Coordinates of C-alpha atoms and ligand atoms in Angstrom, one line a residue:
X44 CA 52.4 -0.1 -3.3
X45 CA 51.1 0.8 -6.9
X46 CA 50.3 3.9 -7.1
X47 CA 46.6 2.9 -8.7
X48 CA 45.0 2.0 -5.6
X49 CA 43.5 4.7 -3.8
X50 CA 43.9 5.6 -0.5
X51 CA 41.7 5.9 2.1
X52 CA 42.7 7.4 5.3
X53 CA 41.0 5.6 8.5
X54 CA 41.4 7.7 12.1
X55 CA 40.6 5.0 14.8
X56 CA 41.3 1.8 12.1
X57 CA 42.6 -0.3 15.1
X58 CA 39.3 -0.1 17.1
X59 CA 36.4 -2.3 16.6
X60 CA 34.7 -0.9 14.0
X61 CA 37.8 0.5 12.0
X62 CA 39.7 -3.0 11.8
X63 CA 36.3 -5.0 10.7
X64 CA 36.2 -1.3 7.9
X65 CA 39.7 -1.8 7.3
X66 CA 39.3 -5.5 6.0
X67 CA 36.4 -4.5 4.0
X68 CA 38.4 -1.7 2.1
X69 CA 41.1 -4.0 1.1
X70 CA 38.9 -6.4 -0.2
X71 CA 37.2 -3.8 -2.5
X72 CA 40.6 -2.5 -3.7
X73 CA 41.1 0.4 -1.5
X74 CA 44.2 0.7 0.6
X75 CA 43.4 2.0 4.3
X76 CA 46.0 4.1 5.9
X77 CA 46.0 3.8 9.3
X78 CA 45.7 6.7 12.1
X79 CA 45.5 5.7 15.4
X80 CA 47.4 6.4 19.0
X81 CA 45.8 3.1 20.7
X82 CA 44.0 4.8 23.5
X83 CA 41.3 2.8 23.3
X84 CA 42.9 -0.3 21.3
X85 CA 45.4 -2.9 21.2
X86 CA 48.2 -2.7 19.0
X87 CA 48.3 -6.7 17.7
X88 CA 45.4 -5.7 15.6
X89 CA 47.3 -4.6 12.9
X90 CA 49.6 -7.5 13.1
X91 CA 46.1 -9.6 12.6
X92 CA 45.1 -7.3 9.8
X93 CA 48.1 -8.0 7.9
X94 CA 47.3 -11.9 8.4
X95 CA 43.6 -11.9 7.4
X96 CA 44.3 -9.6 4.1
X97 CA 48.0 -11.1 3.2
X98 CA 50.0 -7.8 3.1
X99 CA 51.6 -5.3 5.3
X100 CA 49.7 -3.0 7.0
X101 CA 50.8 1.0 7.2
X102 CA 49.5 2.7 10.3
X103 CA 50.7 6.3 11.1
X104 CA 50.8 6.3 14.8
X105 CA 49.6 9.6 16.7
X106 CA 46.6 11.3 17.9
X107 CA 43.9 13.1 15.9
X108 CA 43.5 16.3 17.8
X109 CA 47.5 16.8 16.7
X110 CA 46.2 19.1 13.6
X111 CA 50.0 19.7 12.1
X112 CA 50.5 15.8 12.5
X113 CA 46.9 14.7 10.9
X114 CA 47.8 17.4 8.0
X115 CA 51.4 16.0 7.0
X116 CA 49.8 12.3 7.3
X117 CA 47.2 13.5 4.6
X118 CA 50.3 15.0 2.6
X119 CA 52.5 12.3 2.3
X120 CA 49.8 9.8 1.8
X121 CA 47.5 12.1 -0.1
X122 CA 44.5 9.9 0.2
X123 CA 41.4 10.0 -1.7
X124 CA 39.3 10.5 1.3
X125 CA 39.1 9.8 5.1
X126 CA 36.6 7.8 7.4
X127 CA 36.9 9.3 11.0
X128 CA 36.0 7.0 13.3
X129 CA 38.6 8.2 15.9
X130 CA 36.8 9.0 19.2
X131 CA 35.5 7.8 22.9
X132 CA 32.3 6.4 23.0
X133 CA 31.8 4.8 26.4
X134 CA 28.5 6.9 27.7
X135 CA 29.2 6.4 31.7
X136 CA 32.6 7.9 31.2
X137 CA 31.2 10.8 28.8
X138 CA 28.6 11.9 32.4
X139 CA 32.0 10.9 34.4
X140 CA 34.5 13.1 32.7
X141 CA 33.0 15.3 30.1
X142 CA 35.7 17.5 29.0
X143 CA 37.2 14.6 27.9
X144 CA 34.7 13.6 25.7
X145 CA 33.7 17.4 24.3
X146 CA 38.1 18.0 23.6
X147 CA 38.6 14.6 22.0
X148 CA 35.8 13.8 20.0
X149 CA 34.8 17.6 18.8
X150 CA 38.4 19.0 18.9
X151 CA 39.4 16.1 17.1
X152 CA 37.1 16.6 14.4
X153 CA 38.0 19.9 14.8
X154 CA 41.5 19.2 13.8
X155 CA 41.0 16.9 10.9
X156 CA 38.5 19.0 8.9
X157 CA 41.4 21.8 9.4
X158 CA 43.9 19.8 8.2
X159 CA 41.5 18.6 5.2
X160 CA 40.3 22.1 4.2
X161 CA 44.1 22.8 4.5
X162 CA 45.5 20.1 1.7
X163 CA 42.0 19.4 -0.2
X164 CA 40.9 23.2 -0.6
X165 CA 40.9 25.0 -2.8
X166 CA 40.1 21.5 -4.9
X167 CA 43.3 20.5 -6.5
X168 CA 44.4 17.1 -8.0
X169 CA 43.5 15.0 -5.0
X170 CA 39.9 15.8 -5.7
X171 CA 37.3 17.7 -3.1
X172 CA 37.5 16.9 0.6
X173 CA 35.5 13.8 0.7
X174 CA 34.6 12.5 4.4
X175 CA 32.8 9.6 6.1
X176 CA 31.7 10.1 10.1
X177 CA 30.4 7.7 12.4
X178 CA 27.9 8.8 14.0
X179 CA 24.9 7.0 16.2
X180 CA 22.1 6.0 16.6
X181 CA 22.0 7.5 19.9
X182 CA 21.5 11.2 18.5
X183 CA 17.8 10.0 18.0
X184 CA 17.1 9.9 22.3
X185 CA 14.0 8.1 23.0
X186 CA 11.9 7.8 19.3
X187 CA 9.3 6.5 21.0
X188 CA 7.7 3.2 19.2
X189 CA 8.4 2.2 15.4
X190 CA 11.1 2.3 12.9
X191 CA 13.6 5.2 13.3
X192 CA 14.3 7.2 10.1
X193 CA 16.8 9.9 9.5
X194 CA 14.4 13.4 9.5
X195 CA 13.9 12.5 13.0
X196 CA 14.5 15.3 15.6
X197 CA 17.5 14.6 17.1
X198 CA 18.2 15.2 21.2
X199 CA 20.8 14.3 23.3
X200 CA 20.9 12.6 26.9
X201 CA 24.6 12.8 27.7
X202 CA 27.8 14.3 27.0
X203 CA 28.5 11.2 24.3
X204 CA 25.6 11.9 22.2
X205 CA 25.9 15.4 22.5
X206 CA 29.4 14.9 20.6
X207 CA 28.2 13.3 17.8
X208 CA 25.3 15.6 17.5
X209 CA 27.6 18.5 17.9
X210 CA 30.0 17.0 15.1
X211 CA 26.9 16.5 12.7
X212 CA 25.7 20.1 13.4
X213 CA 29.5 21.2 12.4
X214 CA 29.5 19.1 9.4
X215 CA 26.5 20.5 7.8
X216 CA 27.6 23.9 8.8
X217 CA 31.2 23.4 6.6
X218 CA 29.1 21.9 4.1
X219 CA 27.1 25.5 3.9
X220 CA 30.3 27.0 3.9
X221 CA 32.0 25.0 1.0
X222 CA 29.8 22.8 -1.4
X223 CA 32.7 21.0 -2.6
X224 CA 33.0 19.3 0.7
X225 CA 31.4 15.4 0.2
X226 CA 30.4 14.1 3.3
X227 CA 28.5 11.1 4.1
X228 CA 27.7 10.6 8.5
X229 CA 27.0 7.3 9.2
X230 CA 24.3 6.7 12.2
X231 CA 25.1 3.1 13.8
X232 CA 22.9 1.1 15.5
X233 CA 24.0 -1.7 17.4
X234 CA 27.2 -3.3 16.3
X235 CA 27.9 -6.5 17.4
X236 CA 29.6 -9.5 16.1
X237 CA 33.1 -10.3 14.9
X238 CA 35.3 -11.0 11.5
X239 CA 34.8 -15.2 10.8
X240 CA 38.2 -15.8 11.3
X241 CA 38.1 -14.3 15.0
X242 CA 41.8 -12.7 14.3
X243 CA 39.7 -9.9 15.2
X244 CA 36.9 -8.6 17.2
X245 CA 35.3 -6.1 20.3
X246 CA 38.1 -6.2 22.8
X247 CA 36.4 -3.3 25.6
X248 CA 38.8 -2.3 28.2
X249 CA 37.6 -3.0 31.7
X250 CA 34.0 -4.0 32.3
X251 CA 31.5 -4.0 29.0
X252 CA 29.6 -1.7 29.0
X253 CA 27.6 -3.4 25.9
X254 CA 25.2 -6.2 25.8
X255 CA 27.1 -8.5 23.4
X256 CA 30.6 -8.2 24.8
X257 CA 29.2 -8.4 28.5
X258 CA 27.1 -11.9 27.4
X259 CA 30.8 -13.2 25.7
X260 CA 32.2 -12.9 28.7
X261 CA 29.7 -14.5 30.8
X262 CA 29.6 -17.5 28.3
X263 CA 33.4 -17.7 28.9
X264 CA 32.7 -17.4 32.5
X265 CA 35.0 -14.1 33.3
X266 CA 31.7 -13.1 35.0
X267 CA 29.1 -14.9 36.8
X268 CA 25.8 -13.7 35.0
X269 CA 24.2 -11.3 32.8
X270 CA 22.0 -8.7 33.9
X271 CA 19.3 -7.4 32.2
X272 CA 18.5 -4.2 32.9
X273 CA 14.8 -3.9 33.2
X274 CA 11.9 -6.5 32.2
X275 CA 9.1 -3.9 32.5
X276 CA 9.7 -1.6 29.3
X277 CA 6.6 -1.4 27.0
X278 CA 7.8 -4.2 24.8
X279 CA 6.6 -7.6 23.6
X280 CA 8.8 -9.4 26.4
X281 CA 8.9 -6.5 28.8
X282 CA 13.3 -6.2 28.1
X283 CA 14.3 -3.6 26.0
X284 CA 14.8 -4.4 22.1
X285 CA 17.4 -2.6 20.2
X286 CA 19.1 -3.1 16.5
X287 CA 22.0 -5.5 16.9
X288 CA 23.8 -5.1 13.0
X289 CA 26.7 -7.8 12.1
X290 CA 29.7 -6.0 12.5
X291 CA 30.5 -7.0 8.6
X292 CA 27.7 -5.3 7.4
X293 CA 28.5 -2.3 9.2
X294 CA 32.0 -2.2 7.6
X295 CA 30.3 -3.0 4.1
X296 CA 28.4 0.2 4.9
X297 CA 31.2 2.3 5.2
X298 CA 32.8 1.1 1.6
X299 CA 29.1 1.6 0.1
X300 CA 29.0 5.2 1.9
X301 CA 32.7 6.1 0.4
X302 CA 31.8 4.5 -3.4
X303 CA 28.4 6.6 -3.2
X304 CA 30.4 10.2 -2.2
X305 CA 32.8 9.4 -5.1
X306 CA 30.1 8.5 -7.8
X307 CA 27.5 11.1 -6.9
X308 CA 29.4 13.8 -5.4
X309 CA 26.4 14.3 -3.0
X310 CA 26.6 14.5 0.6
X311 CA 24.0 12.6 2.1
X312 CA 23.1 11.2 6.4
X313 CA 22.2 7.4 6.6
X314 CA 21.4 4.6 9.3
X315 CA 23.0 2.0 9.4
X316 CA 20.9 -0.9 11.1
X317 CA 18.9 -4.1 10.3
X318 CA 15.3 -2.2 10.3
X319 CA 14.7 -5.2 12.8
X320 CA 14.3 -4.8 16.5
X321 CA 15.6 -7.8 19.1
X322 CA 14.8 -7.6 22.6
X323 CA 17.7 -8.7 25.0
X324 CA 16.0 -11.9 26.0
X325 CA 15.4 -12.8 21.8
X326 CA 19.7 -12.2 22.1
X327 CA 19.8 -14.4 25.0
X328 CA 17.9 -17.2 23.7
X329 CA 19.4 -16.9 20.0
X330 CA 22.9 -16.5 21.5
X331 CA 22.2 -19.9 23.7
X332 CA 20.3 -21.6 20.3
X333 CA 23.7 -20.7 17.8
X334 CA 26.6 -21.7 20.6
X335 CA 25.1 -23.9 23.2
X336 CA 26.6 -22.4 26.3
X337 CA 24.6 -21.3 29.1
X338 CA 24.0 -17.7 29.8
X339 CA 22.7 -16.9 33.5
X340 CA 21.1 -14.2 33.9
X341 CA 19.1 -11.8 36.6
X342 CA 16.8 -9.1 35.5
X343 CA 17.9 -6.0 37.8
X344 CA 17.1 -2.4 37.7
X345 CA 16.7 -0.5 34.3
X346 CA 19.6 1.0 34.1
X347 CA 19.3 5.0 33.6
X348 CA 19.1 6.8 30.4
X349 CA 17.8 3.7 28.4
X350 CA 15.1 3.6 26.2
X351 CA 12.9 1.1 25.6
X352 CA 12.8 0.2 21.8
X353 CA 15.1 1.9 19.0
X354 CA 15.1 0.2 15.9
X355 CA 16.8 1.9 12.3
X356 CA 14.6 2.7 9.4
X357 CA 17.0 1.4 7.5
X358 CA 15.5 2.4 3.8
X359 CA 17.5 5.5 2.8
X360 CA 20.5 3.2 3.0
X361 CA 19.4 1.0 0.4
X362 CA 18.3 3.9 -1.9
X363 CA 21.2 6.0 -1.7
X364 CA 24.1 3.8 -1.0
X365 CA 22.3 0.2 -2.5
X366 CA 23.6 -1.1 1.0
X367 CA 21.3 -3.4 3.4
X368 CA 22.4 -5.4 6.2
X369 CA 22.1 -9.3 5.2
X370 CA 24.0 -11.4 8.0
X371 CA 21.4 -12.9 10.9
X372 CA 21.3 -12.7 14.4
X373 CA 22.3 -16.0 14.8
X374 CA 25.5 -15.3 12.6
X375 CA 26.1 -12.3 14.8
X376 CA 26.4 -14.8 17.8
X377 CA 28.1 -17.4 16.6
X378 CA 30.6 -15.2 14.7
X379 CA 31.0 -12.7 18.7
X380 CA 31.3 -16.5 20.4
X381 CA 34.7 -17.5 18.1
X382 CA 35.8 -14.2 18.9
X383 CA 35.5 -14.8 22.2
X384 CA 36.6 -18.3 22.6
X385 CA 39.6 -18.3 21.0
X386 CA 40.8 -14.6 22.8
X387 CA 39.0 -15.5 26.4
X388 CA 41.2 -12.2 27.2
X389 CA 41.0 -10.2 23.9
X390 CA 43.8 -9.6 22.3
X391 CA 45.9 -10.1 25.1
X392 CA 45.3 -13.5 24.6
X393 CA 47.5 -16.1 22.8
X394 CA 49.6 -14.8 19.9
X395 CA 49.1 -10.9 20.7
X396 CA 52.6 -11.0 22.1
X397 CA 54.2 -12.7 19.5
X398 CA 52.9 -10.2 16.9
X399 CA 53.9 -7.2 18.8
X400 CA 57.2 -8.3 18.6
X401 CA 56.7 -8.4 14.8
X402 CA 56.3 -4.9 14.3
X403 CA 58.8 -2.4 13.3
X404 CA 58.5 1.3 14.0
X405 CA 60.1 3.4 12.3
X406 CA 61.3 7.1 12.9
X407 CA 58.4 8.9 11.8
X408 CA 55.8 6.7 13.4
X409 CA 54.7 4.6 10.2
X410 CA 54.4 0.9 11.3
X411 CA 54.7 -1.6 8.9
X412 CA 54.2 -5.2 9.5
X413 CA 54.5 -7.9 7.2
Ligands
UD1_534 C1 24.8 2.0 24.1 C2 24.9 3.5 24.4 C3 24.9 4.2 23.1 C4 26.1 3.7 22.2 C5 25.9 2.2 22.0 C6 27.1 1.6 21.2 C7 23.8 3.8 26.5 C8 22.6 4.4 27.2 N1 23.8 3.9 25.2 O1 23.5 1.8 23.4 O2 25.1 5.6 23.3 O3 26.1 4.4 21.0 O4 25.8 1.6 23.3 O5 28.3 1.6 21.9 O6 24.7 3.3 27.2 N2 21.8 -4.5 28.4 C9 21.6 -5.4 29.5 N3 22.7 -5.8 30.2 C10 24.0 -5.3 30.0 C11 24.2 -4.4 28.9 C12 23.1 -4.0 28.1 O7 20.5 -5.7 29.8 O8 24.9 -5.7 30.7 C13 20.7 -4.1 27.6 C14 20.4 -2.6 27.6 O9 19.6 -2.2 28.7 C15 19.8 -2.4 26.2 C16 20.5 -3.5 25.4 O10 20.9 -4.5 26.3 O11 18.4 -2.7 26.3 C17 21.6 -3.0 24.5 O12 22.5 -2.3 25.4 P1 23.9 -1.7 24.8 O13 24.6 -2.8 24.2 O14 24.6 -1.0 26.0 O15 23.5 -0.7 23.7 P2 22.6 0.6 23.8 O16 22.1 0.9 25.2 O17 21.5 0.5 22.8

């Protein structure tokens, strides 16, 4: 590997949003270093990563909250900057088991601003501590009606959201404490959709808990039908209306976020959404209009701790990072239905198997497949 390219190093770069990232940094002439331990994703991504970008992919196998293990990573790779987007995001299981969610998502940024302050301070020749965080959307609790923007007060409704907002709270407080530190947090909407080649995509493990993946799977008819949780919110269709964002866009986010904290050197909090709000019927029909499968569906129950509209003001984006969200719902569909077609069971589907026997690890963890 030339020694030009900067390096980026991506914690959670098999999951969802980190593979769809990882494509996107390639493409703009970044290389991605892989940190991952795969508790909440399959290992044939990276087999698929290497096949949609045409070289091998390195992945450094092991677990954020190890801070001695994060630190050498960042030493023998010595990247130009990190986008954490290691963590566990599934809200029931955050009210079910919320230790869990308080040690890994805040111990394990914890761990990796430790191990950054350790190799990038005092600043050196790798250049400050520069840092990307996803964050969400969800740190805004119920906004009430219109565009959400960032100065917002922020709340929380359950141990998940109180992560993040935890996280951002310790971000701005390291940023107090050391200037040089560049940090850019990322607040996602709703992502949805998949890469166009569908090598890659939302694989949840069990039951989704999300709308998109839930709808896949009853268009591929792993479940009987879709139910929509409520039809009497305060909305034009009475189900409630959220910001679905391609998947793409989000990952061209994260690039536009990174380039932004290298050119300006100023740390900055963004959304990342559409600015337009669909309610889940409008993704019903739409997702119905762009594949022509049937989607049954019952409207149950709202189901607790959901709001009724929340929609990004998506403006600071564009001034600060020249980054707005272009692909259609119809695209998002269409692009989460070939995802889901042709891996009915995620990536355990088809050639998963073959590419895990692809792969060769060696001694100290780094994967490389090509
Ligand atoms: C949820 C999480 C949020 C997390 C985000 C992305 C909750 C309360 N919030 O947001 O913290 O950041 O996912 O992972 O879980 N819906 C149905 N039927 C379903 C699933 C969803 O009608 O089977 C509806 C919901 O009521 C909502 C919309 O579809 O109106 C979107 O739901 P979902 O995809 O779960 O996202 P959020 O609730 O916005």
């Amino acid at each position: 590997m030339s020694k030009q390219v900067p390096r980026i190093l991506l914690t959670g770069g098999a999951g969802y949003i980190g593979s769809h990232t990882f494509v996107k940094l390639r493409q703009a002439g970044i290389e991605p270093v892989i940190l991952d331990n795969f508790a909440n994703s399959h290992p044939a991504v990276i087999e698929r990563l290497a096949r949609i970008t045409g070289a091998p992919v390195c992945l450094e196998r092991g677990d954020v909250l190890d801070r001695a293990f994060v630190e050498d990573v960042l030493r023998r790779h010595a990247p130009a900057g990190v986008i954490h987007l290691a963590g566990d995001k599934a809200v029931g299981e955050s009210v079910a088991h919320p230790l869990k969610y308080f040690r890994g998502n805040i111990a394990g940024a914890i761990s990796l601003l430790e191990a950054m302050e350790a190799v990038y301070l005092p600043v050196g020749p790798l250049g400050p501590p520069t840092l990307v965080f996803s964050s969400t959307a969800t740190v805004y609790g119920d906004a009430g009606t219109g565009p959400i923007a960032e100065d917002f007060p922020r709340r929380h409704s359950n141990p998940y959201g109180h992560t993040k907002l935890v996280i951002e709270d310790m971000l701005e407080a390291v940023q107090a404490a050391r200037p040089e530190w560049r940090i850019g947090v990322l607040r996602y909407f709703n992502p949805v959709g998949a890469h166009p080649s569908a090598l890659i995509g939302e694989d949840p493990t069990g039951t989704p808990n999300n709308l998109m993946p839930y709808l896949t799977q009853v268009a591929i008819g792993r479940r009987s039908h879709l139910r929509i949780f409520g039809g009497d919110y305060p909305t034009p269709d009475g189900t409630g209306v959220r910001d679905y964002i391609h998947i793409e866009d989000l990952a061209d986010g994260h690039v536009a976020a990174l380039r932004t904290l290298q050119r300006t050197g100023e740390s900055f909090t963004v959304n990342l959404g559409t600015g337009r709000g669909y309610s889940v019927l409008e993704v019903v029909n739409a997702f119905v209009d762009a594949t022509g499968c049937p989607v049954p569906y019952r409207i149950v129950e709202r189901r607790p701790g959901d709001v009724a509209q929340c929609y990004a003001d998506p403006s600071r984006a564009m001034q600060l990072l020249g980054w707005e969200a272009k692909r259609t719902l119809e695209q998002m569909c269409a692009d989460a239905w070939r995802w889901q077609s042709r891996n009915p069971q995620g990536y355990a589907s088809g050639m998963a198997s073959a590419a895990s026997s692809q792969a060769t690890e060696k001694e100290n963890g780094l994967l490389v497949i090509g």
